[in-house]
Short mmCIF file of C-alpha atoms in Angstrom, two decimals:
data_model
loop_
_atom_site.label_atom_id
_atom_site.label_comp_id
_atom_site.label_asym_id
_atom_site.label_seq_id
_atom_site.Cartn_x
_atom_site.Cartn_y
_atom_site.Cartn_z
CA UNK A 1 133.19 267.52 -52.51
CA UNK A 2 129.73 268.20 -51.76
CA UNK A 3 127.72 266.53 -48.86
CA UNK A 4 126.25 264.23 -51.61
CA UNK A 5 129.00 262.33 -52.53
CA UNK A 6 126.94 260.55 -55.68
CA UNK A 7 126.43 263.85 -57.30
CA UNK A 8 130.03 264.50 -57.56
CA UNK A 9 130.28 261.69 -59.80
CA UNK A 10 128.29 263.75 -62.78
CA UNK A 11 131.24 266.39 -62.32
CA UNK A 12 133.90 263.73 -63.69
CA UNK A 13 135.67 265.15 -66.51
CA UNK A 14 134.26 263.21 -69.59
CA UNK A 15 137.00 263.97 -71.73
CA UNK A 16 139.50 262.09 -69.53
CA UNK A 17 137.13 259.67 -68.37
CA UNK A 18 136.89 257.94 -71.91
CA UNK A 19 139.59 254.82 -71.65
CA UNK A 20 141.87 255.83 -74.70
CA UNK A 21 141.84 259.15 -73.38
CA UNK A 22 142.80 258.23 -69.88
CA UNK A 23 145.48 256.06 -71.22
CA UNK A 24 147.15 259.09 -73.24
CA UNK A 25 146.86 261.31 -70.14
CA UNK A 26 148.27 258.83 -67.78
CA UNK A 27 151.56 258.18 -69.98
CA UNK A 28 151.97 262.03 -70.73
CA UNK A 29 151.41 262.59 -67.12
CA UNK A 30 153.97 260.39 -66.42
CA UNK A 31 156.70 261.65 -68.88
CA UNK A 32 157.88 265.12 -70.09
CA UNK A 33 156.90 264.40 -73.29
CA UNK A 34 156.49 261.56 -75.87
CA UNK A 35 155.92 260.89 -79.31
CA UNK A 36 153.26 259.67 -81.50
CA UNK A 37 154.70 256.24 -82.24
CA UNK A 38 155.53 255.89 -78.60
CA UNK A 39 151.91 256.61 -77.29
CA UNK A 40 150.83 254.21 -80.28
CA UNK A 41 152.69 251.35 -79.30
CA UNK A 42 152.20 252.07 -75.53
CA UNK A 43 148.20 252.32 -75.97
CA UNK A 44 147.98 249.70 -78.81
CA UNK A 45 145.72 252.27 -80.64
CA UNK A 46 145.69 252.92 -84.34
CA UNK A 47 146.92 255.76 -85.94
CA UNK A 48 143.43 257.06 -86.71
CA UNK A 49 142.01 256.78 -83.71
CA UNK A 50 145.18 257.89 -81.64
CA UNK A 51 145.39 260.86 -83.97
CA UNK A 52 141.48 262.03 -82.83
CA UNK A 53 141.51 261.14 -79.61
CA UNK A 54 145.04 263.51 -79.30
CA UNK A 55 143.27 266.22 -81.48
CA UNK A 56 140.05 266.23 -78.85
CA UNK A 57 142.71 266.82 -75.86
CA UNK A 58 144.29 269.38 -77.61
CA UNK A 59 140.96 271.08 -78.66
CA UNK A 60 140.41 270.99 -74.69
CA UNK A 61 143.87 272.55 -74.11
CA UNK A 62 144.95 269.54 -72.12
CA UNK A 63 147.58 268.66 -74.76
CA UNK A 64 150.16 270.58 -76.62
CA UNK A 65 151.23 268.98 -79.88
CA UNK A 66 154.46 269.92 -81.78
CA UNK A 67 155.67 268.99 -85.09
CA UNK A 68 159.29 268.49 -85.56
CA UNK A 69 162.11 266.77 -86.91
CA UNK A 70 164.56 264.33 -85.21
CA UNK A 71 167.23 263.68 -87.96
CA UNK A 72 165.33 263.35 -91.05
CA UNK A 73 162.69 261.76 -89.54
CA UNK A 74 159.27 263.64 -88.63
CA UNK A 75 158.58 263.90 -84.82
CA UNK A 76 155.37 264.71 -83.48
CA UNK A 77 155.79 265.77 -79.80
CA UNK A 78 153.05 265.59 -77.13
CA UNK A 79 153.03 266.76 -73.66
CA UNK A 80 150.57 268.01 -71.21
CA UNK A 81 150.11 271.30 -70.54
CA UNK A 82 149.60 272.90 -67.11
CA UNK A 83 145.74 272.70 -67.35
CA UNK A 84 145.75 269.22 -68.75
CA UNK A 85 148.21 267.92 -65.59
CA UNK A 86 145.62 270.08 -63.25
CA UNK A 87 142.48 268.37 -64.96
CA UNK A 88 144.14 264.97 -64.78
CA UNK A 89 145.04 265.27 -60.97
CA UNK A 90 141.43 266.51 -60.48
CA UNK A 91 140.12 263.65 -62.08
CA UNK A 92 142.17 261.29 -60.35
CA UNK A 93 141.03 262.71 -56.67
CA UNK A 94 137.41 262.45 -57.60
CA UNK A 95 138.02 258.61 -58.83
CA UNK A 96 139.88 258.16 -55.44
CA UNK A 97 136.84 259.93 -53.83
CA UNK A 98 134.49 257.43 -55.51
CA UNK A 99 136.60 254.04 -54.86
CA UNK A 100 137.11 255.00 -51.24
CA UNK A 101 140.62 255.26 -51.34
CA UNK A 102 142.34 258.12 -49.12
CA UNK A 103 143.57 261.24 -50.72
CA UNK A 104 147.04 261.92 -51.56
CA UNK A 105 146.57 265.20 -49.63
CA UNK A 106 146.38 263.13 -46.65
CA UNK A 107 149.82 261.58 -46.24
CA UNK B 1 155.91 245.78 -62.07
CA UNK B 2 152.24 244.76 -62.44
CA UNK B 3 151.42 245.68 -58.66
CA UNK B 4 152.23 249.19 -59.42
CA UNK B 5 149.76 252.07 -60.38
CA UNK B 6 149.09 252.80 -63.81
CA UNK B 7 151.13 256.43 -63.39
CA UNK B 8 154.37 254.80 -62.22
CA UNK B 9 154.34 251.70 -64.53
CA UNK B 10 154.25 254.58 -67.51
CA UNK B 11 156.95 256.31 -65.98
CA UNK B 12 159.14 253.32 -65.45
CA UNK B 13 158.06 251.95 -69.06
CA UNK B 14 159.45 255.21 -70.02
CA UNK B 15 162.91 254.84 -68.26
CA UNK B 16 163.16 251.46 -69.45
CA UNK B 17 162.48 252.73 -73.22
CA UNK B 18 165.06 254.99 -72.86
CA UNK B 19 167.59 252.40 -72.05
CA UNK B 20 166.13 249.50 -74.26
CA UNK B 21 168.24 249.97 -77.25
CA UNK B 22 171.62 249.63 -75.39
CA UNK B 23 173.09 253.10 -76.79
CA UNK B 24 173.09 254.74 -73.52
CA UNK B 25 175.02 251.91 -72.02
CA UNK B 26 177.35 251.91 -75.10
CA UNK B 27 178.31 255.62 -74.54
CA UNK B 28 178.74 254.89 -70.76
CA UNK B 29 180.94 252.19 -71.44
CA UNK B 30 183.02 254.15 -73.88
CA UNK B 31 183.39 256.88 -71.19
CA UNK B 32 184.49 254.26 -68.57
CA UNK B 33 186.95 252.37 -71.26
CA UNK B 34 188.54 255.92 -71.98
CA UNK B 35 188.84 257.08 -68.29
CA UNK B 36 190.19 253.40 -67.46
CA UNK B 37 192.90 253.74 -70.53
CA UNK B 38 193.69 257.27 -69.52
CA UNK B 39 194.39 256.13 -65.80
CA UNK B 40 196.40 253.02 -66.78
CA UNK B 41 198.44 254.79 -69.18
CA UNK B 42 199.67 257.28 -67.22
CA UNK B 43 201.34 254.80 -64.68
CA UNK B 44 202.47 252.44 -67.10
CA UNK B 45 205.75 251.97 -68.81
CA UNK B 46 208.25 254.86 -69.78
CA UNK B 47 206.99 258.26 -70.96
CA UNK B 48 207.42 258.46 -74.52
CA UNK B 49 205.51 261.10 -76.87
CA UNK B 50 202.91 258.31 -78.29
CA UNK B 51 201.76 257.29 -74.64
CA UNK B 52 201.68 261.14 -73.52
CA UNK B 53 199.62 262.08 -76.66
CA UNK B 54 197.29 258.60 -76.08
CA UNK B 55 196.79 259.98 -72.06
CA UNK B 56 195.57 263.24 -73.22
CA UNK B 57 193.19 261.74 -76.19
CA UNK B 58 191.57 259.07 -73.59
CA UNK B 59 190.89 262.21 -71.29
CA UNK B 60 189.95 264.62 -73.87
CA UNK B 61 187.59 262.35 -75.65
CA UNK B 62 186.40 260.93 -71.97
CA UNK B 63 185.61 264.61 -70.49
CA UNK B 64 182.92 265.50 -73.20
CA UNK B 65 181.33 262.02 -73.52
CA UNK B 66 180.82 262.17 -69.84
CA UNK B 67 179.36 265.67 -68.88
CA UNK B 68 177.22 265.53 -72.24
CA UNK B 69 176.25 261.93 -72.07
CA UNK B 70 172.45 262.33 -72.61
CA UNK B 71 172.54 264.58 -75.12
CA UNK B 72 175.18 262.12 -76.74
CA UNK B 73 172.89 259.49 -76.46
CA UNK B 74 169.61 261.45 -77.67
CA UNK B 75 171.56 262.44 -81.03
CA UNK B 76 172.68 258.73 -81.56
CA UNK B 77 169.06 257.60 -80.95
CA UNK B 78 167.87 259.95 -83.55
CA UNK B 79 170.27 258.76 -86.16
CA UNK B 80 170.32 255.05 -85.14
CA UNK B 81 167.11 253.87 -83.80
CA UNK B 82 164.32 256.50 -83.99
CA UNK B 83 161.69 256.10 -85.02
CA UNK B 84 161.37 252.29 -84.61
CA UNK B 85 159.90 252.46 -81.22
CA UNK B 86 159.25 256.09 -80.99
CA UNK B 87 160.54 258.54 -78.50
CA UNK B 88 160.08 259.51 -74.69
CA UNK B 89 161.77 261.56 -72.67
CA UNK B 90 162.01 260.22 -69.01
CA UNK B 91 161.03 262.93 -66.31
CA UNK B 92 164.44 262.99 -64.78
CA UNK B 93 166.10 263.69 -68.21
CA UNK B 94 163.71 266.45 -68.99
CA UNK B 95 164.22 268.40 -65.63
CA UNK B 96 168.09 267.80 -65.65
CA UNK B 97 169.82 266.24 -68.49
CA UNK B 98 173.55 265.63 -66.99
CA UNK B 99 171.81 264.59 -63.54
CA UNK B 100 174.75 262.35 -62.42
CA UNK B 101 172.35 260.48 -59.91
CA UNK B 102 169.33 260.34 -62.24
CA UNK B 103 168.11 256.98 -60.17
CA UNK B 104 168.04 259.50 -56.80
CA UNK B 105 166.03 262.17 -58.62
CA UNK B 106 162.44 262.56 -57.58
CA UNK B 107 159.82 260.58 -59.78
CA UNK B 108 157.95 263.67 -60.71
CA UNK B 109 154.44 262.26 -60.48
CA UNK B 110 153.67 261.28 -56.91
CA UNK B 111 150.12 263.37 -57.06
CA UNK B 112 149.07 260.61 -59.29
CA UNK B 113 149.75 257.50 -57.37
CA UNK B 114 147.86 255.85 -54.58
CA UNK B 115 149.38 256.82 -51.40
CA UNK B 116 152.05 255.21 -49.57
CA UNK B 117 153.38 253.84 -53.06
CA UNK B 118 155.70 256.68 -53.97
CA UNK B 119 157.12 256.00 -50.28
CA UNK B 120 157.57 252.34 -50.83
CA UNK B 121 159.25 252.73 -54.32
CA UNK B 122 161.36 255.64 -53.34
CA UNK B 123 162.58 253.74 -50.51
CA UNK B 124 163.10 250.50 -52.12
CA UNK B 125 164.94 252.61 -55.09
CA UNK B 126 167.11 254.72 -52.16
CA UNK B 127 168.26 251.09 -50.76
CA UNK B 128 169.14 249.70 -54.08
CA UNK B 129 170.82 253.07 -55.16
CA UNK B 130 172.91 253.04 -51.67
CA UNK B 131 173.63 249.08 -51.65
CA UNK B 132 174.96 249.11 -55.71
CA UNK B 133 177.09 252.14 -54.77
CA UNK B 134 178.81 250.44 -51.97
CA UNK B 135 178.96 247.36 -53.80
CA UNK B 136 180.64 249.32 -56.63
CA UNK B 137 182.78 251.68 -54.77
CA UNK B 138 184.06 249.92 -52.17
CA UNK B 139 185.92 247.07 -53.98
CA UNK B 140 187.08 249.78 -56.63
CA UNK B 141 188.58 251.71 -54.02
CA UNK B 142 189.85 248.80 -52.32
CA UNK B 143 191.79 247.52 -55.02
CA UNK B 144 193.78 250.84 -55.28
CA UNK B 145 195.32 250.23 -51.63
CA UNK B 146 194.80 246.20 -51.06
CA UNK B 147 197.79 244.53 -52.84
CA UNK B 148 196.18 241.04 -52.14
CA UNK B 149 195.49 240.16 -55.96
CA UNK B 150 191.94 238.53 -55.21
CA UNK B 151 190.42 241.90 -54.64
CA UNK B 152 190.20 241.83 -58.15
CA UNK B 153 188.25 238.59 -58.59
CA UNK B 154 186.00 239.92 -55.37
CA UNK B 155 185.56 243.49 -57.09
CA UNK B 156 184.17 241.54 -60.21
CA UNK B 157 181.76 239.74 -58.00
CA UNK B 158 180.59 242.70 -56.14
CA UNK B 159 180.37 244.78 -59.08
CA UNK B 160 177.85 241.71 -60.85
CA UNK B 161 176.05 241.48 -57.64
CA UNK B 162 175.19 245.42 -57.69
CA UNK B 163 173.96 245.05 -61.27
CA UNK B 164 171.74 242.22 -60.32
CA UNK B 165 170.33 244.49 -57.71
CA UNK B 166 170.03 247.27 -59.67
CA UNK B 167 168.39 245.55 -62.59
CA UNK B 168 166.46 242.64 -60.90
CA UNK B 169 162.62 243.03 -61.20
CA UNK B 170 163.34 246.44 -63.06
CA UNK B 171 164.62 245.42 -66.53
CA UNK B 172 166.22 242.69 -68.40
CA UNK B 173 169.05 241.13 -66.76
CA UNK B 174 172.36 242.10 -68.86
CA UNK B 175 173.81 238.48 -69.34
CA UNK B 176 177.25 239.76 -70.99
CA UNK B 177 177.98 241.81 -67.53
CA UNK B 178 176.88 239.18 -64.83
CA UNK B 179 179.07 236.84 -65.74
CA UNK B 180 181.43 239.13 -67.34
CA UNK B 181 182.81 241.45 -64.15
CA UNK B 182 183.51 237.93 -62.31
CA UNK B 183 185.39 236.78 -65.30
CA UNK B 184 187.28 240.05 -65.83
CA UNK B 185 188.41 240.10 -61.84
CA UNK B 186 189.45 236.47 -62.52
CA UNK B 187 191.58 237.26 -65.67
CA UNK B 188 193.19 239.62 -64.06
CA UNK B 189 194.04 238.19 -60.79
CA UNK B 190 195.64 235.23 -62.66
CA UNK B 191 197.06 237.11 -65.63
CA UNK B 192 198.09 240.57 -64.36
CA UNK B 193 199.02 240.23 -60.60
CA UNK B 194 201.99 242.89 -61.29
CA UNK B 195 200.02 245.83 -61.76
CA UNK B 196 199.13 247.47 -58.18
CA UNK B 197 197.45 250.70 -57.10
CA UNK B 198 196.28 252.97 -60.09
CA UNK B 199 197.23 250.82 -62.86
CA UNK B 200 195.14 247.92 -61.25
CA UNK B 201 192.11 250.59 -60.77
CA UNK B 202 192.62 251.71 -64.44
CA UNK B 203 193.00 248.26 -65.82
CA UNK B 204 190.02 247.10 -64.32
CA UNK B 205 187.91 250.05 -65.01
CA UNK B 206 188.72 250.09 -68.67
CA UNK B 207 188.27 246.15 -68.85
CA UNK B 208 184.80 247.07 -67.45
CA UNK B 209 183.84 249.93 -69.69
CA UNK B 210 184.70 247.13 -72.63
CA UNK B 211 182.33 245.19 -71.01
CA UNK B 212 179.58 247.56 -70.87
CA UNK B 213 180.37 248.80 -74.83
CA UNK B 214 179.88 244.89 -75.43
CA UNK B 215 176.64 244.47 -73.92
CA UNK B 216 175.40 247.97 -75.50
CA UNK B 217 176.38 246.71 -79.14
CA UNK B 218 174.29 243.54 -78.31
CA UNK B 219 171.59 245.23 -76.94
CA UNK B 220 171.62 247.49 -79.82
CA UNK B 221 171.77 244.80 -82.36
CA UNK B 222 168.94 242.96 -80.79
CA UNK B 223 166.77 246.30 -80.85
CA UNK B 224 167.29 246.83 -84.46
CA UNK B 225 166.75 243.16 -85.22
CA UNK B 226 163.57 243.14 -83.18
CA UNK B 227 162.20 246.43 -84.14
CA UNK B 228 162.24 247.04 -88.14
CA UNK B 229 161.68 250.79 -89.09
CA UNK B 230 157.93 251.64 -89.54
CA UNK B 231 156.76 252.35 -93.04
CA UNK B 232 154.75 255.11 -92.13
CA UNK B 233 155.56 257.80 -89.85
CA UNK B 234 153.03 260.87 -89.69
CA UNK B 235 149.67 260.61 -88.45
#
C-alpha cells in the first residue's frame, strides 16, 4: 500500500467490486467448482444476468467455464483460475485495508 | 452461520448442499448395513453354504462402497437429483475424493476469512470431531467386551448425542436418527440380550446402517418433493 492510503481505493478491481460479480467470486473462491444452476440459486440472479457476469469474468481470465454433461443433462461448470484467485485475494486485502481490519498475513 | 464471513458461509453451504439430498447418507448407511451384517453372520449359527455366500456377498459389496463412497454418491446424484438444485463440489472432496476424515481436512479458503475466524472454526470443528469420535468409538468397542446388556442402550444414547453435536447449528437435525439410535439400543437390550462380542457389535452396526438408510431415503424423498426439475437448464 502507498503512503497515501486513500489513493489505493482507486486501484480496487472494478470487475470484482460489482456486487453480483463479488458474490460469484466469493462462492467460487470457497468451492472448487460449481455449476450454473447452483450459482443462480445462491446468488439469486436471473439466467441472463448471471450469464453476462460470468462472461465478463471469463473474458478477464478470472473464470474458467466448461460445458459438459452430467448423465443426460448439460452441465456448465465454473471455477476460478489462478489469476482469479489472486485477484480476489488482492481485492480482499485492499478492502481490509480500507475498513481498517488487520491483514491475514499478520496472524 | 450468520456471524461467519461470506467466504466461509459459501464453503459451509456447499458442504450442506452436497449432503442435502440424503444420497451420501443412504450410501454410507448401506455400507454400514453390509459391514454389520457380514460381521454378525460370520459369528452366528452353523456354517452353511448359503450363510458363507451371504457373508462373502456382504463384504464384497461393502468394500467398493466404502472405498468409492464419493464417486458412487456423485454418480447417483447425476442420475437422481441433478439438476434440481445445481452441482457444487466442496473443497475437501475436490482435493481428495476418498478422504476418510473429510471433516478434519483443511478448509481451503483461509486467506479470504477475517483474521482469527479460521482458528475459531478449526478449533470448533476439531473439538466436535474428537467428541463425536469418542462418543461413537468408545461405546461401540465397549459393547464387544462388556457383557452387561445395558451397554447397548448407552451406546445408542451416546451415538445420538454424537450426532446432535455434529449437526447442531450446522445442518438440519436428522429426526429419524436422533431417537432411532437409543430406540435401537433399547430394542437390542430387551429383545437380543443373548448376543455378545462381535455378534452384538455386528447387529448394532447393521441396525445403525439401516437407520442411516432410512434417514437418507426420507431426506431424498423430501428433497425430490421440494425441488422439482427445472424446465430450462442451459444459460
